PDB file of C-alpha atoms in Angstrom:
ATOM      1  CA  UNK K 300      -0.177   0.105  -0.179  1.00 51.00           C
ATOM      2  CA  UNK K 301       1.022   3.753  -0.890  1.00 66.00           C
ATOM      3  CA  UNK K 302      -0.125   6.964   0.009  1.00 79.00           C
ATOM      4  CA  UNK K 303      -1.902   8.581  -2.420  1.00 84.00           C
ATOM      5  CA  UNK K 304      -2.764  12.372  -2.941  1.00 87.00           C
ATOM      6  CA  UNK K 305      -3.090  14.832  -0.312  1.00 92.00           C
ATOM      7  CA  UNK K 306      -6.607  14.766   0.046  1.00 91.00           C
ATOM      8  CA  UNK K 307      -7.600  17.370   3.235  1.00 92.00           C
ATOM      9  CA  UNK K 308      -5.232  20.044   4.361  1.00 96.00           C
ATOM     10  CA  UNK K 309      -7.364  21.900   7.039  1.00 97.00           C
ATOM     11  CA  UNK K 310      -6.309  24.428   9.822  1.00 98.00           C
ATOM     12  CA  UNK K 311      -8.796  25.304  12.810  1.00 97.00           C
ATOM     13  CA  UNK K 312      -9.476  25.495  16.286  1.00 97.00           C
ATOM     14  CA  UNK K 313     -11.482  23.435  19.336  1.00 91.00           C
ATOM     15  CA  UNK K 314     -14.763  25.004  19.912  1.00 92.00           C
ATOM     16  CA  UNK K 315     -15.721  22.980  22.956  1.00 92.00           C
ATOM     17  CA  UNK K 316     -14.502  20.460  25.324  1.00 93.00           C
ATOM     18  CA  UNK K 317     -16.148  18.505  27.881  1.00 95.00           C
ATOM     19  CA  UNK K 318     -15.211  15.961  30.546  1.00 95.00           C
ATOM     20  CA  UNK K 319     -17.001  12.583  30.631  1.00 96.00           C
ATOM     21  CA  UNK K 320     -17.056   9.719  32.936  1.00 95.00           C
ATOM     22  CA  UNK K 321     -14.150   7.450  33.314  1.00 92.00           C
ATOM     23  CA  UNK K 322     -11.427  10.370  32.075  1.00 92.00           C
ATOM     24  CA  UNK K 323     -12.749  10.515  28.533  1.00 95.00           C
ATOM     25  CA  UNK K 324     -13.050  13.826  27.021  1.00 93.00           C
ATOM     26  CA  UNK K 325     -15.535  14.920  24.097  1.00 96.00           C
ATOM     27  CA  UNK K 326     -13.996  17.801  21.783  1.00 95.00           C
ATOM     28  CA  UNK K 327     -15.718  19.870  18.921  1.00 96.00           C
ATOM     29  CA  UNK K 328     -13.592  21.627  16.619  1.00 94.00           C
ATOM     30  CA  UNK K 329     -14.033  23.509  13.475  1.00 97.00           C
ATOM     31  CA  UNK K 330     -11.891  24.067  10.468  1.00 97.00           C
ATOM     32  CA  UNK K 331     -11.273  25.216   7.092  1.00 98.00           C
ATOM     33  CA  UNK K 332      -9.159  24.063   4.268  1.00 97.00           C
ATOM     34  CA  UNK K 333      -8.887  22.502   1.138  1.00 95.00           C
ATOM     35  CA  UNK K 334     -10.053  19.468  -0.260  1.00 93.00           C
ATOM     36  CA  UNK K 335      -8.391  18.419  -3.395  1.00 90.00           C
ATOM     37  CA  UNK K 336      -7.881  22.284  -3.794  1.00 91.00           C
ATOM     38  CA  UNK K 337     -11.418  23.191  -3.262  1.00 94.00           C
ATOM     39  CA  UNK K 338     -12.105  25.389  -0.499  1.00 97.00           C
ATOM     40  CA  UNK K 339     -14.402  23.909   2.578  1.00 96.00           C
ATOM     41  CA  UNK K 340     -15.190  24.330   5.955  1.00 98.00           C
ATOM     42  CA  UNK K 341     -15.675  21.414   8.803  1.00 97.00           C
ATOM     43  CA  UNK K 342     -17.109  20.688  11.960  1.00 97.00           C
ATOM     44  CA  UNK K 343     -16.390  17.443  13.979  1.00 96.00           C
ATOM     45  CA  UNK K 344     -17.137  15.978  17.496  1.00 97.00           C
ATOM     46  CA  UNK K 345     -14.694  13.207  19.125  1.00 96.00           C
ATOM     47  CA  UNK K 346     -14.483  11.204  22.200  1.00 97.00           C
ATOM     48  CA  UNK K 347     -11.207  10.471  23.358  1.00 95.00           C
ATOM     49  CA  UNK K 348     -10.351   7.662  25.804  1.00 95.00           C
ATOM     50  CA  UNK K 349      -7.211   7.261  27.750  1.00 92.00           C
ATOM     51  CA  UNK K 350      -5.317   4.200  27.172  1.00 91.00           C
ATOM     52  CA  UNK K 351      -1.702   3.413  28.283  1.00 89.00           C
ATOM     53  CA  UNK K 352      -0.393   6.818  28.441  1.00 88.00           C
ATOM     54  CA  UNK K 353      -1.999   7.873  25.384  1.00 93.00           C
ATOM     55  CA  UNK K 354      -5.520   8.417  23.938  1.00 93.00           C
ATOM     56  CA  UNK K 355      -7.707   6.446  21.240  1.00 96.00           C
ATOM     57  CA  UNK K 356     -10.454   8.437  19.765  1.00 96.00           C
ATOM     58  CA  UNK K 357     -13.302   8.318  17.293  1.00 97.00           C
ATOM     59  CA  UNK K 358     -14.538  11.436  15.418  1.00 95.00           C
ATOM     60  CA  UNK K 359     -17.228  12.060  13.294  1.00 97.00           C
ATOM     61  CA  UNK K 360     -17.907  15.048  11.009  1.00 96.00           C
ATOM     62  CA  UNK K 361     -18.871  16.911   7.872  1.00 96.00           C
ATOM     63  CA  UNK K 362     -16.870  18.797   5.478  1.00 96.00           C
ATOM     64  CA  UNK K 363     -18.738  21.225   3.065  1.00 96.00           C
ATOM     65  CA  UNK K 364     -17.485  23.301   0.284  1.00 95.00           C
ATOM     66  CA  UNK K 365     -18.612  26.714  -0.944  1.00 91.00           C
ATOM     67  CA  UNK K 366     -20.584  24.914  -3.886  1.00 92.00           C
ATOM     68  CA  UNK K 367     -22.664  22.782  -1.210  1.00 93.00           C
ATOM     69  CA  UNK K 368     -20.769  19.246  -1.931  1.00 95.00           C
ATOM     70  CA  UNK K 369     -20.219  17.640   1.422  1.00 94.00           C
ATOM     71  CA  UNK K 370     -18.134  14.782   2.690  1.00 96.00           C
ATOM     72  CA  UNK K 371     -18.911  12.618   5.629  1.00 96.00           C
ATOM     73  CA  UNK K 372     -15.809  11.835   7.885  1.00 95.00           C
ATOM     74  CA  UNK K 373     -15.420   8.750  10.041  1.00 97.00           C
ATOM     75  CA  UNK K 374     -12.056   8.695  11.986  1.00 97.00           C
ATOM     76  CA  UNK K 375     -10.243   6.731  14.260  1.00 97.00           C
ATOM     77  CA  UNK K 376      -6.819   7.125  15.735  1.00 97.00           C
ATOM     78  CA  UNK K 377      -4.224   7.547  18.504  1.00 97.00           C
ATOM     79  CA  UNK K 378      -3.018  10.741  19.997  1.00 96.00           C
ATOM     80  CA  UNK K 379      -0.198  11.704  22.731  1.00 94.00           C
ATOM     81  CA  UNK K 380       0.337  14.773  24.844  1.00 92.00           C
ATOM     82  CA  UNK K 381       3.179  16.647  23.562  1.00 94.00           C
ATOM     83  CA  UNK K 382       3.384  19.822  25.836  1.00 93.00           C
ATOM     84  CA  UNK K 383       0.899  22.105  27.994  1.00 93.00           C
ATOM     85  CA  UNK K 384      -2.518  22.512  27.534  1.00 88.00           C
ATOM     86  CA  UNK K 385      -4.038  20.880  24.603  1.00 88.00           C
ATOM     87  CA  UNK K 386      -1.035  20.407  22.773  1.00 93.00           C
ATOM     88  CA  UNK K 387      -0.799  16.789  21.273  1.00 94.00           C
ATOM     89  CA  UNK K 388       0.085  14.886  18.132  1.00 97.00           C
ATOM     90  CA  UNK K 389      -2.545  12.411  16.422  1.00 96.00           C
ATOM     91  CA  UNK K 390      -2.512   9.949  13.859  1.00 97.00           C
ATOM     92  CA  UNK K 391      -5.018   7.705  12.432  1.00 97.00           C
ATOM     93  CA  UNK K 392      -7.227   6.395   9.722  1.00 97.00           C
ATOM     94  CA  UNK K 393     -10.657   7.683   7.868  1.00 97.00           C
ATOM     95  CA  UNK K 394     -13.540   6.522   6.103  1.00 96.00           C
ATOM     96  CA  UNK K 395     -15.458   9.013   3.977  1.00 95.00           C
ATOM     97  CA  UNK K 396     -18.893   9.079   3.087  1.00 96.00           C
ATOM     98  CA  UNK K 397     -19.467  11.428  -0.121  1.00 94.00           C
ATOM     99  CA  UNK K 398     -22.479  11.595  -2.464  1.00 89.00           C
ATOM    100  CA  UNK K 399     -21.294  14.297  -4.594  1.00 90.00           C
ATOM    101  CA  UNK K 400     -19.970  13.289  -8.075  1.00 92.00           C
ATOM    102  CA  UNK K 401     -17.107  15.706  -7.626  1.00 92.00           C
ATOM    103  CA  UNK K 402     -15.729  13.503  -4.413  1.00 93.00           C
ATOM    104  CA  UNK K 403     -17.464   9.965  -4.699  1.00 94.00           C
ATOM    105  CA  UNK K 404     -13.913   8.508  -5.315  1.00 90.00           C
ATOM    106  CA  UNK K 405     -13.285   8.785  -1.748  1.00 93.00           C
ATOM    107  CA  UNK K 406     -16.059   6.251  -1.131  1.00 95.00           C
ATOM    108  CA  UNK K 407     -13.479   3.493  -2.642  1.00 93.00           C
ATOM    109  CA  UNK K 408      -9.987   4.311  -0.221  1.00 91.00           C
ATOM    110  CA  UNK K 409      -9.457   4.600   3.112  1.00 94.00           C
ATOM    111  CA  UNK K 410      -7.523   7.760   4.338  1.00 95.00           C
ATOM    112  CA  UNK K 411      -4.602   8.288   6.872  1.00 96.00           C
ATOM    113  CA  UNK K 412      -4.136  11.249   8.720  1.00 96.00           C
ATOM    114  CA  UNK K 413      -2.134  13.134  11.040  1.00 96.00           C
ATOM    115  CA  UNK K 414      -3.288  16.106  13.172  1.00 96.00           C
ATOM    116  CA  UNK K 415      -1.112  18.334  15.393  1.00 97.00           C
ATOM    117  CA  UNK K 416      -2.588  20.829  18.014  1.00 96.00           C
ATOM    118  CA  UNK K 417      -0.902  23.447  19.781  1.00 96.00           C
ATOM    119  CA  UNK K 418      -1.305  24.584  23.283  1.00 95.00           C
ATOM    120  CA  UNK K 419      -4.409  26.958  22.352  1.00 95.00           C
ATOM    121  CA  UNK K 420      -6.265  24.175  20.573  1.00 93.00           C
ATOM    122  CA  UNK K 421      -5.394  25.376  17.116  1.00 97.00           C
ATOM    123  CA  UNK K 422      -4.778  22.600  14.883  1.00 96.00           C
ATOM    124  CA  UNK K 423      -3.487  21.534  11.443  1.00 97.00           C
ATOM    125  CA  UNK K 424      -4.873  18.449   9.892  1.00 96.00           C
ATOM    126  CA  UNK K 425      -3.672  16.652   6.626  1.00 96.00           C
ATOM    127  CA  UNK K 426      -5.210  13.389   5.191  1.00 95.00           C
ATOM    128  CA  UNK K 427      -3.967  11.361   2.349  1.00 95.00           C
ATOM    129  CA  UNK K 428      -5.538   8.739   0.323  1.00 91.00           C
ATOM    130  CA  UNK K 429      -4.231   5.455   1.176  1.00 88.00           C
ATOM    131  CA  UNK K 430      -4.126   3.427  -2.097  1.00 80.00           C
TER     132      UNK K 430
END
């Protein structure tokens, strides 16, 4: 298997965080970026569970282009704190749900992602097709 094209290149900020039972954390974040060169905005919500000094998380979200095309996102990953506050580094996999002809090819390939978060909750997300 090889990495394919860079699908998503996004920046944004956590917009809400709340503590859940058993040390779990729910986070919602908003972003903007490029999806194969097309501008989009996004909203995601995820739940992270502590596991052996790291966090395991599942995220769900939607990315919507300025033309009204949307891509659903279902992602899983593992992260670890890298500093103060919300600073962390994450890696994982994603399955997309696209109905728009423009992005329907995403339904046939999984993706891999990396997410870097700074102390204040600003993030940079990159997602590649996995061919």
